Amino acid sequence: MKAGIVVFPGTNCGRDTYEACRFLGWNAEYIWHNKSTLKDYDVIFLPGGFSYGDYIRAGCLAKFSPVMTAIREFIYSEKGMVAGICNGFQILCESGLLEGALTYNLNNKFICDDIELYFEGEEICLPVAHKEGRYIKPKDTVINDLIFLKYKRNPNGSDDDIAGLYDKKRKILALMPHPERAVFKETGNTDGIKIFNFIQKELNL
Amino acid sequence: MKISAEVKVILKDDIKDPAGLAVENILKRTNIDAESSVRTGKFFSIKTFAQNRIEAMEKINKICTEVLTNPNLEQYEIIRIKEE
C-alpha cells in the first residue's frame, strides 16, 4: 500500500495520518498542495485541519489548490482511491467530487468527543472534532447506497445521521470522524484501524 | 472602468441557521424582542475593473457562484454595484 497525504496550509492532521499509515505497514509520503502532478499512489488522503483557515467556508479555498486538479485526474483515471477525513470531507464536498455539503453543527458548538457509529454492521467508536460537520444531502439525488458510516446518536444535525459516504464510483470515500486518531493503543482506542483496513479492502490490496 | 460591488451571502431558506437561532434565543431571553426571526450571513466588498456594466455584472456573478457561495447551501444577492 502506498499512501499520499496532501498537506494544505492549515492542515493539522497530516502527521497523524502519516504515522497511522506507517504503523499499519503502508508506505506514506506527504504531498504539498501546490503539486500539479502526482506519482502513483494506491490511496490519497485529504487529512483534517483548517485548510486556508477555513475562510469563507470550510474547504472552500482549498478546492482551488493545484493538487485538486491532479486529484480529479487521479480519480478519473481510476488509479486508486481518495479518502477525505474531516476537513478533507469538506474539501471534497466543496469541490463537487462528493454530493451534498457540510455546514455548521446545529448545536452551534465545536464538537470534540468520542462518538459511537454504525459501520459495516457493527458499532465502533471514533473521535470527532469539528464545527462544520452537519451534512446536508443533495436535493435531487438519492445517496442511500453511498453511505458507509452513520452516527448512533447524531451529534451535529446531519441529514440521515450521515457520518461518511462514497462517491458513485466508490473511488472516493470521506468521513467526519478521525480514524487516524484511533490507531495506536496509547490513545485508548484502536477502532480507527478498521477504517484503514476497509480502504485497503476496497482497493483489493 | 473601476467597479465597486457589495454582496450579501445567506443560507438558503430551508437550511437551518444555528447562529441565527442563537441570536433569536438571546432576544427572547432578554425581552428585547420575543418575535424576531434572525438569519445570519456574510458580507463582501469587491473592487475590480470592467469595460462596461454588463461585464462588471458577469465578473461579480462569477465570483459569487464559483467562490463566495456553495449552491447546495447558500444564496447571494448583489446589494450594490457602481462605477467608482
mmCIF file of C-alpha atoms in Angstrom:
data_model
loop_
_atom_site.group_PDB
_atom_site.id
_atom_site.type_symbol
_atom_site.label_atom_id
_atom_site.label_comp_id
_atom_site.label_asym_id
_atom_site.label_seq_id
_atom_site.Cartn_x
_atom_site.Cartn_y
_atom_site.Cartn_z
ATOM 1 C CA MET A 1 0.000 0.000 0.000
ATOM 2 C CA LYS A 2 1.310 3.402 -0.949
ATOM 3 C CA ALA A 3 -0.422 6.427 0.551
ATOM 4 C CA GLY A 4 -0.055 10.086 -0.370
ATOM 5 C CA ILE A 5 -1.071 12.608 2.263
ATOM 6 C CA VAL A 6 -1.986 16.044 0.940
ATOM 7 C CA VAL A 7 -0.907 18.973 3.071
ATOM 8 C CA PHE A 8 -2.625 22.340 2.583
ATOM 9 C CA PRO A 9 -1.682 25.462 4.527
ATOM 10 C CA GLY A 10 -3.642 24.890 7.739
ATOM 11 C CA THR A 11 -3.813 21.085 7.559
ATOM 12 C CA ASN A 12 -3.015 19.779 11.049
ATOM 13 C CA CYS A 13 -3.784 16.036 10.930
ATOM 14 C CA GLY A 14 -1.269 15.164 8.201
ATOM 15 C CA ARG A 15 1.299 13.805 10.663
ATOM 16 C CA ASP A 16 -1.305 11.676 12.494
ATOM 17 C CA THR A 17 -2.436 10.182 9.183
ATOM 18 C CA TYR A 18 1.181 9.611 8.100
ATOM 19 C CA GLU A 19 2.100 7.847 11.351
ATOM 20 C CA ALA A 20 -1.089 5.745 11.241
ATOM 21 C CA CYS A 21 -0.257 4.570 7.703
ATOM 22 C CA ARG A 22 3.326 3.730 8.689
ATOM 23 C CA PHE A 23 2.118 1.856 11.781
ATOM 24 C CA LEU A 24 -0.070 -0.302 9.530
ATOM 25 C CA GLY A 25 2.928 -1.094 7.345
ATOM 26 C CA TRP A 26 1.933 1.190 4.455
ATOM 27 C CA ASN A 27 4.334 3.415 2.574
ATOM 28 C CA ALA A 28 3.413 7.035 3.112
ATOM 29 C CA GLU A 29 4.581 10.405 1.912
ATOM 30 C CA TYR A 30 3.363 13.961 2.083
ATOM 31 C CA ILE A 31 2.119 15.849 -0.996
ATOM 32 C CA TRP A 32 2.333 19.664 -0.761
ATOM 33 C CA HIS A 33 -0.862 21.250 -2.103
ATOM 34 C CA ASN A 34 0.813 23.181 -4.943
ATOM 35 C CA LYS A 35 1.851 19.955 -6.739
ATOM 36 C CA SER A 36 0.049 19.693 -10.065
ATOM 37 C CA THR A 37 1.254 16.194 -10.944
ATOM 38 C CA LEU A 38 1.073 13.112 -8.767
ATOM 39 C CA LYS A 39 3.106 9.962 -8.506
ATOM 40 C CA ASP A 40 1.332 6.615 -8.383
ATOM 41 C CA TYR A 41 -0.455 6.084 -5.116
ATOM 42 C CA ASP A 42 -2.974 3.467 -4.019
ATOM 43 C CA VAL A 43 -4.728 5.977 -1.816
ATOM 44 C CA ILE A 44 -4.540 9.736 -1.431
ATOM 45 C CA PHE A 45 -5.614 11.180 1.902
ATOM 46 C CA LEU A 46 -7.036 14.647 2.354
ATOM 47 C CA PRO A 47 -6.470 14.924 6.103
ATOM 48 C CA GLY A 48 -8.154 17.017 8.758
ATOM 49 C CA GLY A 49 -7.365 20.548 9.776
ATOM 50 C CA PHE A 50 -8.328 24.062 8.778
ATOM 51 C CA SER A 51 -7.119 24.470 5.202
ATOM 52 C CA TYR A 52 -6.725 28.149 4.350
ATOM 53 C CA GLY A 53 -8.102 28.949 7.795
ATOM 54 C CA ASP A 54 -11.490 27.622 6.625
ATOM 55 C CA TYR A 55 -12.070 31.174 5.335
ATOM 56 C CA ILE A 56 -15.444 31.774 3.633
ATOM 57 C CA ARG A 57 -16.490 28.135 4.298
ATOM 58 C CA ALA A 58 -14.631 25.029 5.454
ATOM 59 C CA GLY A 59 -12.784 23.622 2.437
ATOM 60 C CA CYS A 60 -13.863 26.478 0.173
ATOM 61 C CA LEU A 61 -10.441 27.850 -0.739
ATOM 62 C CA ALA A 62 -8.528 24.545 -0.684
ATOM 63 C CA LYS A 63 -10.512 23.333 -3.691
ATOM 64 C CA PHE A 64 -8.577 25.817 -5.858
ATOM 65 C CA SER A 65 -5.147 24.358 -4.998
ATOM 66 C CA PRO A 66 -3.293 22.820 -7.991
ATOM 67 C CA VAL A 67 -3.265 19.400 -6.310
ATOM 68 C CA MET A 68 -7.065 19.240 -6.595
ATOM 69 C CA THR A 69 -6.837 19.258 -10.404
ATOM 70 C CA ALA A 70 -4.311 16.416 -10.160
ATOM 71 C CA ILE A 71 -6.652 14.562 -7.784
ATOM 72 C CA ARG A 72 -9.534 14.907 -10.271
ATOM 73 C CA GLU A 73 -7.301 13.274 -12.904
ATOM 74 C CA PHE A 74 -6.271 10.585 -10.382
ATOM 75 C CA ILE A 75 -9.946 9.787 -9.737
ATOM 76 C CA TYR A 76 -10.844 9.912 -13.425
ATOM 77 C CA SER A 77 -8.022 7.503 -14.323
ATOM 78 C CA GLU A 78 -9.216 5.139 -11.527
ATOM 79 C CA LYS A 79 -5.636 4.590 -10.351
ATOM 80 C CA GLY A 80 -6.668 4.358 -6.717
ATOM 81 C CA MET A 81 -8.855 5.813 -4.022
ATOM 82 C CA VAL A 82 -9.163 9.220 -2.423
ATOM 83 C CA ALA A 83 -10.007 9.361 1.280
ATOM 84 C CA GLY A 84 -11.144 12.583 2.942
ATOM 85 C CA ILE A 85 -11.085 12.914 6.705
ATOM 86 C CA CYS A 86 -12.959 15.797 8.364
ATOM 87 C CA ASN A 87 -11.612 18.881 6.552
ATOM 88 C CA GLY A 88 -10.866 16.508 3.658
ATOM 89 C CA PHE A 89 -14.576 15.591 3.539
ATOM 90 C CA GLN A 90 -15.433 19.309 3.476
ATOM 91 C CA ILE A 91 -12.933 19.931 0.640
ATOM 92 C CA LEU A 92 -14.360 17.014 -1.407
ATOM 93 C CA CYS A 93 -17.916 18.341 -0.988
ATOM 94 C CA GLU A 94 -16.835 21.889 -1.847
ATOM 95 C CA SER A 95 -15.072 20.559 -4.973
ATOM 96 C CA GLY A 96 -18.250 18.823 -6.096
ATOM 97 C CA LEU A 97 -16.422 15.462 -6.042
ATOM 98 C CA LEU A 98 -18.887 14.276 -3.406
ATOM 99 C CA GLU A 99 -22.603 15.027 -3.300
ATOM 100 C CA GLY A 100 -24.037 17.386 -0.701
ATOM 101 C CA ALA A 101 -22.453 19.914 1.618
ATOM 102 C CA LEU A 102 -21.246 20.364 5.179
ATOM 103 C CA THR A 103 -22.184 23.315 7.344
ATOM 104 C CA TYR A 104 -22.343 24.482 10.962
ATOM 105 C CA ASN A 105 -23.354 21.974 13.666
ATOM 106 C CA LEU A 106 -26.947 22.535 14.782
ATOM 107 C CA ASN A 107 -25.897 22.916 18.426
ATOM 108 C CA ASN A 108 -23.524 25.770 17.491
ATOM 109 C CA LYS A 109 -20.626 24.017 19.210
ATOM 110 C CA PHE A 110 -17.227 22.789 18.178
ATOM 111 C CA ILE A 111 -17.761 19.096 18.970
ATOM 112 C CA CYS A 112 -14.674 17.309 20.284
ATOM 113 C CA ASP A 113 -15.709 13.895 21.551
ATOM 114 C CA ASP A 114 -15.605 10.138 21.112
ATOM 115 C CA ILE A 115 -18.680 9.170 19.104
ATOM 116 C CA GLU A 116 -20.430 5.843 18.568
ATOM 117 C CA LEU A 117 -21.003 4.900 14.951
ATOM 118 C CA TYR A 118 -22.551 2.162 12.838
ATOM 119 C CA PHE A 119 -20.001 0.729 10.422
ATOM 120 C CA GLU A 120 -20.212 -2.484 8.375
ATOM 121 C CA GLY A 121 -22.918 -3.961 10.608
ATOM 122 C CA GLU A 122 -21.112 -3.263 13.872
ATOM 123 C CA GLU A 123 -20.802 -0.467 16.411
ATOM 124 C CA ILE A 124 -17.483 1.336 16.559
ATOM 125 C CA CYS A 125 -16.212 4.402 18.384
ATOM 126 C CA LEU A 126 -14.130 7.174 16.806
ATOM 127 C CA PRO A 127 -13.083 10.687 17.813
ATOM 128 C CA VAL A 128 -14.728 13.666 16.108
ATOM 129 C CA ALA A 129 -13.527 17.274 16.154
ATOM 130 C CA HIS A 130 -15.463 19.732 14.027
ATOM 131 C CA LYS A 131 -17.713 22.764 13.950
ATOM 132 C CA GLU A 132 -18.881 22.438 10.356
ATOM 133 C CA GLY A 133 -19.895 18.787 10.338
ATOM 134 C CA ARG A 134 -23.636 18.915 9.637
ATOM 135 C CA TYR A 135 -24.074 17.020 6.389
ATOM 136 C CA ILE A 136 -26.776 18.352 4.073
ATOM 137 C CA LYS A 137 -27.730 15.782 1.457
ATOM 138 C CA PRO A 138 -28.377 16.810 -2.143
ATOM 139 C CA LYS A 139 -31.998 17.587 -3.033
ATOM 140 C CA ASP A 140 -32.305 15.777 -6.331
ATOM 141 C CA THR A 141 -30.082 12.704 -5.864
ATOM 142 C CA VAL A 142 -30.668 9.580 -3.797
ATOM 143 C CA ILE A 143 -27.492 8.747 -1.886
ATOM 144 C CA ASN A 144 -28.683 5.903 0.371
ATOM 145 C CA ASP A 145 -26.365 3.374 -1.310
ATOM 146 C CA LEU A 146 -23.361 5.642 -0.828
ATOM 147 C CA ILE A 147 -23.472 5.877 2.976
ATOM 148 C CA PHE A 148 -20.939 3.654 4.778
ATOM 149 C CA LEU A 149 -20.832 5.313 8.207
ATOM 150 C CA LYS A 150 -23.676 6.598 10.402
ATOM 151 C CA TYR A 151 -23.859 8.242 13.818
ATOM 152 C CA LYS A 152 -25.597 6.220 16.530
ATOM 153 C CA ARG A 153 -26.591 9.441 18.323
ATOM 154 C CA ASN A 154 -26.408 12.258 15.793
ATOM 155 C CA PRO A 155 -24.140 14.918 17.356
ATOM 156 C CA ASN A 156 -24.363 17.674 14.749
ATOM 157 C CA GLY A 157 -27.740 17.512 12.992
ATOM 158 C CA SER A 158 -26.505 15.728 9.846
ATOM 159 C CA ASP A 159 -29.225 14.548 7.440
ATOM 160 C CA ASP A 160 -29.997 10.819 7.940
ATOM 161 C CA ASP A 161 -27.228 10.595 10.641
ATOM 162 C CA ILE A 162 -24.631 10.518 7.858
ATOM 163 C CA ALA A 163 -21.011 10.450 9.088
ATOM 164 C CA GLY A 164 -19.297 9.098 5.974
ATOM 165 C CA LEU A 165 -20.046 8.357 2.333
ATOM 166 C CA TYR A 166 -18.699 7.335 -1.052
ATOM 167 C CA ASP A 167 -18.998 8.819 -4.495
ATOM 168 C CA LYS A 168 -20.992 6.888 -7.093
ATOM 169 C CA LYS A 169 -17.957 5.008 -8.419
ATOM 170 C CA ARG A 170 -16.756 4.130 -4.906
ATOM 171 C CA LYS A 171 -13.372 5.657 -5.669
ATOM 172 C CA ILE A 172 -13.789 8.479 -3.149
ATOM 173 C CA LEU A 173 -14.595 7.885 0.488
ATOM 174 C CA ALA A 174 -14.942 10.547 3.155
ATOM 175 C CA LEU A 175 -15.890 10.771 6.804
ATOM 176 C CA MET A 176 -16.128 13.393 9.538
ATOM 177 C CA PRO A 177 -14.644 11.260 12.380
ATOM 178 C CA HIS A 178 -10.867 10.897 12.715
ATOM 179 C CA PRO A 179 -9.777 7.244 12.315
ATOM 180 C CA GLU A 180 -6.096 8.311 12.347
ATOM 181 C CA ARG A 181 -6.529 9.414 15.967
ATOM 182 C CA ALA A 182 -7.627 5.906 16.994
ATOM 183 C CA VAL A 183 -4.864 3.658 15.700
ATOM 184 C CA PHE A 184 -2.270 3.475 18.474
ATOM 185 C CA LYS A 185 -3.248 1.635 21.648
ATOM 186 C CA GLU A 186 -1.788 4.541 23.651
ATOM 187 C CA THR A 187 -4.760 6.675 22.531
ATOM 188 C CA GLY A 188 -7.119 4.260 24.267
ATOM 189 C CA ASN A 189 -8.994 3.279 21.120
ATOM 190 C CA THR A 190 -7.907 1.389 18.019
ATOM 191 C CA ASP A 191 -11.199 1.295 16.088
ATOM 192 C CA GLY A 192 -9.655 3.639 13.503
ATOM 193 C CA ILE A 193 -7.660 0.685 12.151
ATOM 194 C CA LYS A 194 -10.979 -0.738 10.874
ATOM 195 C CA ILE A 195 -11.392 2.259 8.563
ATOM 196 C CA PHE A 196 -7.831 1.920 7.226
ATOM 197 C CA ASN A 197 -8.377 -1.830 6.682
ATOM 198 C CA PHE A 198 -11.671 -1.012 4.945
ATOM 199 C CA ILE A 199 -9.837 1.276 2.493
ATOM 200 C CA GLN A 200 -7.304 -1.480 1.814
ATOM 201 C CA LYS A 201 -10.124 -3.983 1.269
ATOM 202 C CA GLU A 202 -11.863 -1.621 -1.172
ATOM 203 C CA LEU A 203 -8.629 -1.452 -3.151
ATOM 204 C CA ASN A 204 -8.280 -5.265 -3.148
ATOM 205 C CA LEU A 205 -4.690 -4.943 -1.958
ATOM 206 C CA MET B 1 -13.861 51.468 -15.501
ATOM 207 C CA LYS B 2 -13.352 50.979 -11.793
ATOM 208 C CA ILE B 3 -16.114 48.953 -10.177
ATOM 209 C CA SER B 4 -17.104 48.535 -6.572
ATOM 210 C CA ALA B 5 -19.662 45.952 -5.544
ATOM 211 C CA GLU B 6 -21.245 44.789 -2.334
ATOM 212 C CA VAL B 7 -22.523 41.247 -1.988
ATOM 213 C CA LYS B 8 -24.612 39.525 0.657
ATOM 214 C CA VAL B 9 -24.398 35.732 1.105
ATOM 215 C CA ILE B 10 -27.003 33.955 3.224
ATOM 216 C CA LEU B 11 -28.040 30.346 3.844
ATOM 217 C CA LYS B 12 -30.966 29.150 1.728
ATOM 218 C CA ASP B 13 -34.359 29.408 3.449
ATOM 219 C CA ASP B 14 -34.655 25.653 4.080
ATOM 220 C CA ILE B 15 -31.199 25.298 5.702
ATOM 221 C CA LYS B 16 -31.275 25.794 9.476
ATOM 222 C CA ASP B 17 -29.052 28.639 10.689
ATOM 223 C CA PRO B 18 -27.797 27.829 14.218
ATOM 224 C CA ALA B 19 -26.146 31.250 14.645
ATOM 225 C CA GLY B 20 -29.428 32.977 13.772
ATOM 226 C CA LEU B 21 -31.291 30.727 16.223
ATOM 227 C CA ALA B 22 -28.778 31.603 18.973
ATOM 228 C CA VAL B 23 -29.471 35.321 18.403
ATOM 229 C CA GLU B 24 -33.240 34.678 18.472
ATOM 230 C CA ASN B 25 -32.876 32.896 21.812
ATOM 231 C CA ILE B 26 -30.938 35.830 23.285
ATOM 232 C CA LEU B 27 -33.594 38.270 22.065
ATOM 233 C CA LYS B 28 -36.278 36.164 23.764
ATOM 234 C CA ARG B 29 -34.352 35.712 26.995
ATOM 235 C CA THR B 30 -33.504 39.403 27.353
ATOM 236 C CA ASN B 31 -37.049 40.536 26.441
ATOM 237 C CA ILE B 32 -35.584 42.768 23.728
ATOM 238 C CA ASP B 33 -37.941 41.196 21.201
ATOM 239 C CA ALA B 34 -39.512 37.752 21.509
ATOM 240 C CA GLU B 35 -40.950 37.809 17.977
ATOM 241 C CA SER B 36 -37.803 38.320 15.909
ATOM 242 C CA SER B 37 -36.692 35.744 13.381
ATOM 243 C CA VAL B 38 -32.988 36.169 12.597
ATOM 244 C CA ARG B 39 -30.837 34.811 9.756
ATOM 245 C CA THR B 40 -27.095 35.446 9.694
ATOM 246 C CA GLY B 41 -24.918 35.803 6.624
ATOM 247 C CA LYS B 42 -21.731 37.206 5.180
ATOM 248 C CA PHE B 43 -20.924 40.489 3.516
ATOM 249 C CA PHE B 44 -18.277 41.011 0.832
ATOM 250 C CA SER B 45 -16.992 44.259 -0.619
ATOM 251 C CA ILE B 46 -15.311 43.760 -4.005
ATOM 252 C CA LYS B 47 -13.353 46.268 -6.088
ATOM 253 C CA THR B 48 -12.452 45.391 -9.674
ATOM 254 C CA PHE B 49 -12.257 46.690 -13.246
ATOM 255 C CA ALA B 50 -14.589 46.138 -16.210
ATOM 256 C CA GLN B 51 -15.195 47.551 -19.704
ATOM 257 C CA ASN B 52 -18.869 48.170 -19.045
ATOM 258 C CA ARG B 53 -21.717 47.422 -16.680
ATOM 259 C CA ILE B 54 -22.593 44.082 -18.303
ATOM 260 C CA GLU B 55 -19.039 42.808 -17.940
ATOM 261 C CA ALA B 56 -18.970 44.063 -14.354
ATOM 262 C CA MET B 57 -22.119 42.080 -13.532
ATOM 263 C CA GLU B 58 -20.677 38.973 -15.198
ATOM 264 C CA LYS B 59 -17.476 39.269 -13.165
ATOM 265 C CA ILE B 60 -19.260 39.708 -9.840
ATOM 266 C CA ASN B 61 -21.718 36.874 -10.571
ATOM 267 C CA LYS B 62 -18.797 34.570 -11.455
ATOM 268 C CA ILE B 63 -17.004 35.430 -8.198
ATOM 269 C CA CYS B 64 -20.215 34.764 -6.252
ATOM 270 C CA THR B 65 -21.098 31.438 -7.867
ATOM 271 C CA GLU B 66 -17.579 29.991 -8.058
ATOM 272 C CA VAL B 67 -16.049 31.185 -4.793
ATOM 273 C CA LEU B 68 -18.293 33.018 -2.362
ATOM 274 C CA THR B 69 -21.266 30.632 -2.290
ATOM 275 C CA ASN B 70 -21.879 26.911 -2.171
ATOM 276 C CA PRO B 71 -25.036 26.373 -4.254
ATOM 277 C CA ASN B 72 -26.068 23.449 -2.028
ATOM 278 C CA LEU B 73 -26.238 25.751 0.977
ATOM 279 C CA GLU B 74 -26.284 29.409 0.150
ATOM 280 C CA GLN B 75 -27.794 32.131 -1.986
ATOM 281 C CA TYR B 76 -26.374 35.551 -2.758
ATOM 282 C CA GLU B 77 -27.601 38.985 -3.612
ATOM 283 C CA ILE B 78 -25.646 41.826 -5.195
ATOM 284 C CA ILE B 79 -26.737 44.673 -2.955
ATOM 285 C CA ARG B 80 -24.935 47.420 -4.831
ATOM 286 C CA ILE B 81 -22.694 47.688 -7.890
ATOM 287 C CA LYS B 82 -21.391 51.044 -9.007
ATOM 288 C CA GLU B 83 -18.734 52.814 -11.012
ATOM 289 C CA GLU B 84 -16.138 54.490 -8.821
#
